[in-house]
Amino acid sequence: MLVRDFIEDSLYNPNYGYFSKQATIFDWDERPVDFSVVRDSVEFDAVVTKRYAAYEAERQLWHTPTELFKPWYGEAIAQCLVSEYLLKYFPYEDFIIYEIGAGNGTLAMNILDFLHRHYPSVYDRTRYTIIEISENLVQKQRQKLRRSHPGVQVVHQSIFHWGTREPAPCFFLAMEVVDNFAHDVIRYDLDTLQPYQGYVTIDSKGEFDTMYTQLNDPLISSFIELRQKLGHPLPISPLFRNLPILRRLYRNLPFAANLSREEYIPTRLLNLLRTLRDHFPRHRLLLSDFSSLSDTIPGVNAPVVQTRVQNTMVACETILVHQGAFDIFFPTNFERLRDMYEYVLSQPSTESARIHQPYVSLDPIPDRSTPLASSVQSVTLGADFFSSHQSPSLNRRNPLDGVSSASGLPVGERMSSVFKHAEFLETYADLSRTVLRNGENPMLDFYKNVKFLF
Ligand SMILES: C[S@@+](CC[C@H](N)C(=O)[O-])C[C@H]1O[C@@H](n2cnc3c(N)ncnc32)[C@H](O)[C@@H]1O
């Protein structure tokens, strides 16, 4: 199977996938931390560690800024969205928010509480929809939100299955979600610079291996085409790229590799951008995630592959590990993401139906009635559990929509901009709420490897 199929199977298979079985998100107790009584960041770390101990039995655990700094982090997000809404849409349009991958439902709760308290007339016009892949977390979200905000709709679905069109202006939140989106692996022939696509193979003894073939997957091909259009360089040194003689010399060295290093390319992220274009034509995206990671496996743009052993996270060196037992997550190059996003939004969506059929790697026009049309046999087990049905639509967002921002953040000609975590929070958060006794502010100082696209 293609590497993205393997990753997706490992993470999302309904029978044994990591999201279905293992994932738990660290949840403080309901009372927020009183940061003003915490001495310094060392003591704050100790508080986090102590609360972690309660989760000893869990195999996998995330701790996200939403949870660590609740409700203040969620309120900063709310402030950002409501400023934009008031400037551009109120009172003519409802305040429509979609959130994918809502975890424990904490962000939704904090945003809606904030609106209810500070902007009641906006709250009355708010429609909040969660799109969540994990059944466990869907239950948790419904339970958490039911009493205070019964109007929230929680849809148990992968965003890659989303098929409903939202014609109205809306905000689309993806906080700490895209890092788990599957990637493909490509390598370049060092002689010809032709790209090859990676597969994971498994033999009769259950041993994994990788192999490479010429490019024939439409999604990988379209990613490579897009990156060429955007002028994003290949991960091969310019000298090597531009001097065939140098490449030939190198290739003649004994034991020289014939393929470049593995490069992980965000093919599912490209699917997300197309879903946004086709189904949320007037959306405004707010996306946050890791821009860099340590302890990654070897390769370019490579992920962290880790699991919890006796209460300690252990990172390993390969993605070829027991499916479902490991978290696999990637850094996002936000500057490239922004370029891709803007380009995709500026294109009509005619080709989307073809490209969005993710597992039909060898057949550009998939036959849904033939389960084996997919490159992953296990996909048939989960009744389509991770394929995206997309109907083509000719609608596109006006590229100029969203140029101006109520934010006060510097927004140039682009529709969207990239911000560092601290930069975003300095603009929108009530920072006084998370200051420690010695003046440190963990909400600003933690997550230095996180960025926002807005
Ligand atoms: C790391 S958690 C982040 C949770 C929350 N946003 C936060 O910041 O606390 C990732 C979330 O994304 C969900 N998720 C992952 N892939 C998804 C997909 N394809 N469609 C919808 N939800 C997805 C997971 O189940 C989980 O709720």
XYZ file of C-alpha atoms and ligand atoms in Angstrom:
481
model
C 0.000 0.000 0.000
C 1.013 3.594 -0.480
C 2.682 5.112 2.556
C -0.272 7.434 3.182
C -2.599 4.431 3.154
C -0.381 2.700 5.679
C -0.272 5.751 7.966
C -4.004 6.271 7.704
C -4.676 2.621 8.420
C -2.410 2.805 11.466
C -4.103 5.918 12.795
C -7.728 5.591 11.712
C -8.629 1.941 11.160
C -11.896 1.576 13.128
C -10.845 -1.802 14.513
C -7.322 -1.124 15.671
C -6.362 2.423 14.655
C -4.624 4.700 17.096
C -7.452 7.255 17.052
C -10.132 4.613 17.486
C -8.490 2.865 20.394
C -5.592 4.584 22.053
C -5.972 8.300 21.964
C -6.753 10.301 25.051
C -6.361 14.013 25.410
C -5.049 15.365 28.630
C -7.947 17.064 30.396
C -7.382 19.304 33.365
C -10.131 19.108 35.875
C -12.915 21.540 35.105
C -11.549 24.372 37.222
C -8.949 26.422 35.342
C -5.534 26.808 36.927
C -5.029 29.951 38.917
C -1.783 30.950 37.218
C -1.231 33.847 39.613
C -0.428 31.481 42.486
C 2.090 29.407 40.524
C 5.636 30.531 41.323
C 7.378 29.974 37.975
C 7.466 27.782 34.879
C 9.277 25.016 36.794
C 6.402 24.820 39.248
C 3.918 24.969 36.376
C 5.688 21.985 34.782
C 5.384 20.145 38.074
C 1.645 20.872 38.209
C 1.223 19.474 34.697
C 3.290 16.399 35.523
C 1.270 15.748 38.662
C -1.992 15.892 36.788
C -0.505 13.663 34.094
C 0.079 10.979 36.674
C -3.664 10.397 36.804
C -3.409 9.152 33.217
C -0.807 6.479 33.856
C -3.036 3.777 32.434
C -3.482 5.532 29.094
C -1.175 4.502 26.284
C -1.292 7.715 24.342
C -1.857 11.197 25.561
C -1.888 14.621 23.978
C -1.565 17.832 25.831
C -2.630 20.782 23.771
C -2.563 24.523 24.479
C -6.365 24.443 24.535
C -6.243 22.122 27.534
C -3.205 23.530 29.344
C -4.385 27.121 29.216
C -8.124 26.760 29.327
C -10.238 28.810 29.149
C -7.814 31.603 28.224
C -6.434 30.048 25.059
C -9.960 29.299 23.784
C -11.007 32.847 24.650
C -8.170 34.211 22.517
C -9.424 32.148 19.586
C -12.962 33.390 20.262
C -11.759 36.998 20.363
C -10.045 36.577 17.025
C -13.115 35.077 15.362
C -15.637 37.457 16.831
C -13.544 40.519 15.867
C -13.512 39.329 12.300
C -17.203 38.480 12.363
C -18.241 41.842 13.808
C -16.144 43.718 11.308
C -17.305 41.907 8.219
C -20.545 40.018 8.680
C -22.572 41.212 11.659
C -25.583 41.793 11.523
C -26.189 40.506 8.011
C -24.950 36.957 8.453
C -25.066 34.372 11.215
C -21.876 33.487 13.044
C -21.078 30.037 11.679
C -18.145 28.048 13.049
C -16.911 24.626 11.980
C -14.292 22.924 14.096
C -12.562 19.743 12.963
C -10.907 17.438 15.479
C -12.378 19.012 18.608
C -10.682 16.681 21.091
C -12.417 16.870 24.467
C -14.707 19.682 23.232
C -12.870 22.180 25.416
C -12.207 24.767 22.720
C -15.873 24.755 21.643
C -16.930 25.115 25.262
C -14.543 27.998 25.943
C -15.458 29.843 22.732
C -19.198 29.525 23.323
C -18.963 30.452 27.025
C -17.001 33.534 26.041
C -19.534 34.586 23.425
C -22.418 33.961 25.793
C -20.818 36.121 28.442
C -19.346 38.961 26.387
C -21.287 39.013 23.107
C -24.804 37.691 23.849
C -26.272 39.072 20.636
C -23.583 37.277 18.637
C -24.056 34.108 20.698
C -27.743 34.082 19.725
C -26.721 33.982 16.089
C -23.985 31.370 16.453
C -24.122 27.977 14.767
C -21.293 25.681 15.887
C -20.564 22.356 14.172
C -17.872 19.883 15.160
C -16.561 17.337 12.651
C -14.801 14.583 14.584
C -13.388 11.257 13.454
C -13.049 9.523 16.835
C -16.188 7.929 18.225
C -14.923 8.120 21.815
C -14.239 11.804 21.480
C -17.603 12.430 19.799
C -19.296 11.002 22.897
C -17.116 13.105 25.146
C -17.828 16.286 23.169
C -21.591 15.703 23.159
C -21.595 15.021 26.868
C -19.515 18.051 27.694
C -21.467 20.528 25.579
C -24.990 19.156 25.985
C -25.972 21.126 29.065
C -24.460 24.566 28.430
C -24.657 24.723 24.646
C -27.270 22.259 23.400
C -27.274 23.807 19.930
C -23.804 22.482 19.049
C -23.898 19.830 16.357
C -21.295 17.079 16.612
C -20.871 15.100 13.406
C -19.024 11.810 13.673
C -17.108 11.865 10.411
C -13.679 12.332 8.996
C -13.275 15.672 7.284
C -12.196 13.626 4.262
C -15.735 12.232 4.019
C -17.403 15.609 4.254
C -19.935 16.088 1.453
C -22.201 18.941 2.546
C -21.770 22.339 1.051
C -21.830 25.365 3.352
C -22.688 28.325 1.148
C -22.656 30.935 3.937
C -19.604 32.746 5.257
C -18.117 30.658 8.017
C -15.029 30.166 10.155
C -13.200 26.887 9.919
C -11.021 25.813 12.858
C -8.334 23.123 12.718
C -6.337 23.212 15.947
C -3.644 20.567 16.376
C -5.330 18.317 13.829
C -3.377 18.392 10.587
C -0.203 17.037 12.189
C -1.798 13.585 12.047
C -2.846 13.883 8.417
C -1.197 11.127 6.406
C 1.700 11.918 4.117
C 3.152 10.101 1.145
C 6.822 9.392 0.641
C 8.680 10.229 -2.532
C 12.299 9.911 -3.559
C 14.067 11.275 -6.616
C 16.233 9.296 -9.007
C 19.567 11.019 -8.587
C 20.389 10.568 -12.272
C 17.223 11.761 -13.937
C 15.556 13.641 -11.049
C 12.374 11.690 -11.734
C 10.219 11.266 -8.609
C 9.277 7.808 -7.334
C 6.400 7.037 -4.967
C 6.809 4.928 -1.847
C 4.899 1.815 -0.814
C 4.896 -0.227 2.364
C 5.036 -3.968 1.725
C 4.402 -6.817 4.116
C 5.551 -10.409 3.604
C 4.011 -13.675 4.716
C 5.887 -13.485 8.008
C 4.486 -10.051 8.697
C 7.776 -8.218 8.045
C 7.470 -4.689 6.682
C 9.591 -3.178 3.943
C 9.402 -0.225 1.554
C 9.605 -0.100 -2.217
C 9.378 2.589 -4.852
C 7.663 2.727 -8.240
C 7.267 5.322 -10.933
C 4.685 7.950 -10.200
C 1.110 6.975 -11.037
C -0.906 8.128 -8.036
C -3.026 11.155 -9.046
C -2.844 12.802 -5.634
C 0.946 12.543 -5.381
C 1.289 13.721 -8.969
C -0.924 16.716 -8.341
C 1.037 17.613 -5.207
C 4.294 17.546 -7.166
C 2.735 19.593 -9.960
C 1.467 22.138 -7.452
C 4.830 22.498 -5.802
C 6.445 23.065 -9.193
C 3.900 25.789 -9.957
C 4.605 27.446 -6.618
C 8.354 27.274 -7.129
C 8.932 25.329 -3.915
C 12.353 23.740 -4.270
C 13.008 19.999 -4.191
C 14.944 18.756 -1.183
C 18.074 18.286 -3.275
C 20.919 20.771 -3.173
C 20.772 23.334 -6.030
C 24.297 22.398 -7.137
C 23.326 18.786 -7.469
C 20.033 19.695 -9.153
C 21.571 21.947 -11.744
C 24.714 20.008 -12.630
C 23.947 16.640 -14.275
C 27.667 15.947 -14.465
C 27.988 16.183 -10.716
C 25.100 13.762 -10.308
C 26.692 11.316 -12.750
C 30.012 11.534 -10.922
C 28.325 10.870 -7.628
C 26.349 7.957 -9.039
C 29.566 6.314 -10.201
C 30.970 6.232 -6.693
C 30.908 2.757 -5.196
C 27.848 2.242 -2.941
C 26.366 5.620 -3.887
C 22.593 5.749 -3.406
C 20.548 5.917 -6.568
C 17.610 7.658 -4.886
C 17.453 10.843 -2.820
C 16.458 10.762 0.872
C 12.844 9.940 1.728
C 10.687 13.027 1.605
C 7.291 13.062 3.338
C 4.786 15.137 1.373
C 1.484 16.361 2.878
C -0.941 14.845 0.389
C -3.881 14.674 2.812
C -3.360 18.322 3.697
C -3.854 19.046 0.015
C -7.133 17.086 0.236
C -8.205 19.297 3.131
C -7.537 22.455 1.128
C -9.637 21.106 -1.725
C -12.444 20.187 0.663
C -12.376 23.741 1.966
C -12.527 25.149 -1.537
C -15.314 22.849 -2.697
C -17.534 22.624 0.371
C -16.825 25.795 2.324
C -16.419 28.309 -0.484
C -16.728 31.377 1.786
C -14.821 30.110 4.777
C -12.084 31.813 6.755
C -9.504 29.310 7.965
C -7.815 29.398 11.377
C -5.322 26.574 11.611
C -2.664 25.962 14.213
C -0.085 23.210 14.545
C 3.561 22.259 14.965
C 5.893 24.047 12.576
C 8.846 21.908 13.629
C 9.429 18.817 15.744
C 12.354 17.131 17.415
C 12.906 13.353 17.616
C 11.622 12.805 14.102
C 12.476 9.678 12.112
C 15.059 10.104 9.306
C 13.949 11.906 6.141
C 12.826 15.296 4.902
C 9.709 16.686 6.608
C 9.644 13.413 8.536
C 7.242 12.618 11.379
C 7.632 11.702 15.002
C 6.575 8.098 15.594
C 6.089 7.469 19.279
C 4.329 5.399 21.865
C 4.027 5.354 25.608
C 6.015 2.750 27.510
C 5.634 2.697 31.283
C 4.444 6.257 31.430
C 7.234 7.611 29.192
C 6.887 8.615 25.549
C 9.366 6.697 23.431
C 10.151 7.858 19.908
C 11.257 5.345 17.301
C 13.143 5.451 14.008
C 10.638 4.238 11.425
C 6.969 4.329 10.458
C 7.074 0.558 9.888
C 5.695 -0.235 13.313
C 2.721 -2.168 14.641
C -0.392 -0.471 13.273
C -2.486 1.359 15.821
C -0.037 1.312 18.703
C 1.904 4.447 17.723
C 1.110 8.090 17.242
C 2.494 9.379 13.938
C 2.573 13.158 13.570
C 4.256 15.593 11.221
C 5.528 19.145 11.305
C 3.854 21.607 8.919
C 5.774 24.052 6.787
C 3.394 26.967 7.277
C 4.873 29.213 4.610
C 4.445 26.489 2.004
C 1.009 25.644 3.358
C -0.040 29.267 2.927
C 1.135 29.275 -0.708
C -0.650 25.995 -1.396
C -3.814 27.180 0.304
C -4.026 30.392 -1.645
C -3.273 28.696 -4.924
C -5.853 25.940 -4.361
C -8.518 28.481 -3.400
C -7.865 30.482 -6.510
C -8.551 27.446 -8.709
C -11.957 26.198 -9.831
C -12.797 22.850 -8.305
C -13.433 20.828 -11.439
C -10.772 18.201 -10.847
C -11.586 17.624 -7.181
C -13.855 14.607 -7.558
C -11.137 12.680 -9.305
C -8.249 13.559 -7.035
C -10.164 13.312 -3.776
C -10.765 9.588 -4.045
C -7.799 8.810 -1.868
C -7.252 5.086 -1.923
C -7.733 4.437 -5.569
C -4.153 4.928 -6.252
C -3.814 3.004 -9.462
C -7.061 3.995 -11.058
C -7.771 7.639 -11.646
C -11.498 7.012 -12.121
C -12.390 4.876 -9.127
C -15.079 2.250 -9.217
C -16.666 2.464 -5.779
C -18.469 -0.806 -6.274
C -15.196 -2.724 -6.427
C -13.578 -2.794 -2.996
C -10.261 -3.943 -4.368
C -10.013 -0.892 -6.537
C -8.261 0.529 -3.514
C -4.606 0.006 -2.844
C -5.526 -0.943 0.725
C -7.531 -4.031 1.228
C -8.286 -3.150 4.830
C -10.220 -0.111 3.696
C -13.061 -2.462 2.835
C -13.309 -3.563 6.468
C -14.232 -0.149 7.661
C -16.965 0.504 5.124
C -15.277 3.459 3.557
C -13.937 4.690 6.835
C -11.281 6.867 5.425
C -12.096 7.725 1.880
C -13.461 11.090 0.922
C -16.440 11.446 -1.324
C -16.374 14.797 -2.966
C -18.844 16.032 -5.465
C -17.371 18.459 -7.958
C -18.491 21.999 -7.618
C -17.661 24.958 -9.733
C -17.905 27.370 -6.875
C -14.853 29.167 -5.727
C -14.140 31.732 -3.165
C -13.391 35.186 -4.356
C -9.638 35.349 -3.768
C -10.004 38.840 -2.348
C -12.349 37.759 0.407
C -10.504 38.001 3.658
C -7.795 40.447 2.614
C -8.512 42.862 5.399
C -8.457 41.765 8.981
C -9.958 43.163 12.119
C -7.069 41.677 13.924
C -4.584 44.470 13.970
C -2.134 41.843 12.769
C -0.145 42.877 9.747
C -2.015 41.465 6.773
C -0.550 42.203 3.393
C -1.929 41.345 -0.002
C -2.425 37.733 0.901
C -5.718 36.362 2.127
C -4.019 34.598 4.938
C -0.885 35.042 6.963
C 1.373 32.948 9.111
C 1.885 33.929 12.745
C 4.045 32.554 15.482
C 2.141 31.144 18.456
C 3.239 34.010 20.731
C 2.523 36.631 18.087
C -1.057 35.418 17.693
C -1.670 35.277 21.436
C -0.127 38.673 22.069
C -2.745 40.052 19.695
C -5.841 38.270 20.960
C -5.332 36.816 24.428
C -5.870 38.395 27.808
C -2.279 37.707 28.797
C -2.747 38.927 32.355
C -4.652 35.692 33.069
C -1.681 33.402 32.572
C 1.126 35.383 34.203
C 2.998 33.461 36.910
C 4.204 34.994 40.138
C 7.708 35.595 38.778
C 6.333 37.332 35.649
C 6.779 34.406 33.256
C 3.910 33.639 30.927
C 3.776 29.967 29.930
C 0.975 30.550 27.413
C 3.460 32.658 25.429
C 6.647 30.769 26.274
C 5.467 27.209 25.673
C 4.743 25.930 22.161
C 7.500 27.901 20.469
C 7.348 25.333 17.657
C 3.697 26.110 16.901
C 2.369 28.511 14.267
C -0.992 29.808 13.090
C -2.402 30.314 9.633
C -5.168 32.903 9.592
C -4.400 16.305 18.942
S -6.124 16.250 18.976
C -6.485 17.981 19.106
C -7.757 18.242 19.829
C -8.188 19.679 19.996
N -8.292 20.381 18.746
C -7.241 20.415 20.915
O -6.488 21.267 20.447
O -7.258 20.118 22.134
C -6.571 15.858 17.284
C -8.077 15.752 17.054
O -8.347 15.600 15.658
C -9.242 14.510 15.440
N -9.031 14.090 14.040
C -7.916 13.547 13.512
N -8.071 13.330 12.197
C -9.310 13.771 11.872
C -10.045 13.801 10.660
N -9.551 13.329 9.520
N -11.304 14.345 10.665
C -11.825 14.819 11.837
N -11.183 14.773 13.016
C -9.931 14.267 13.038
C -8.856 13.557 16.557
O -9.804 12.557 16.811
C -8.714 14.547 17.720
O -9.983 14.948 18.211
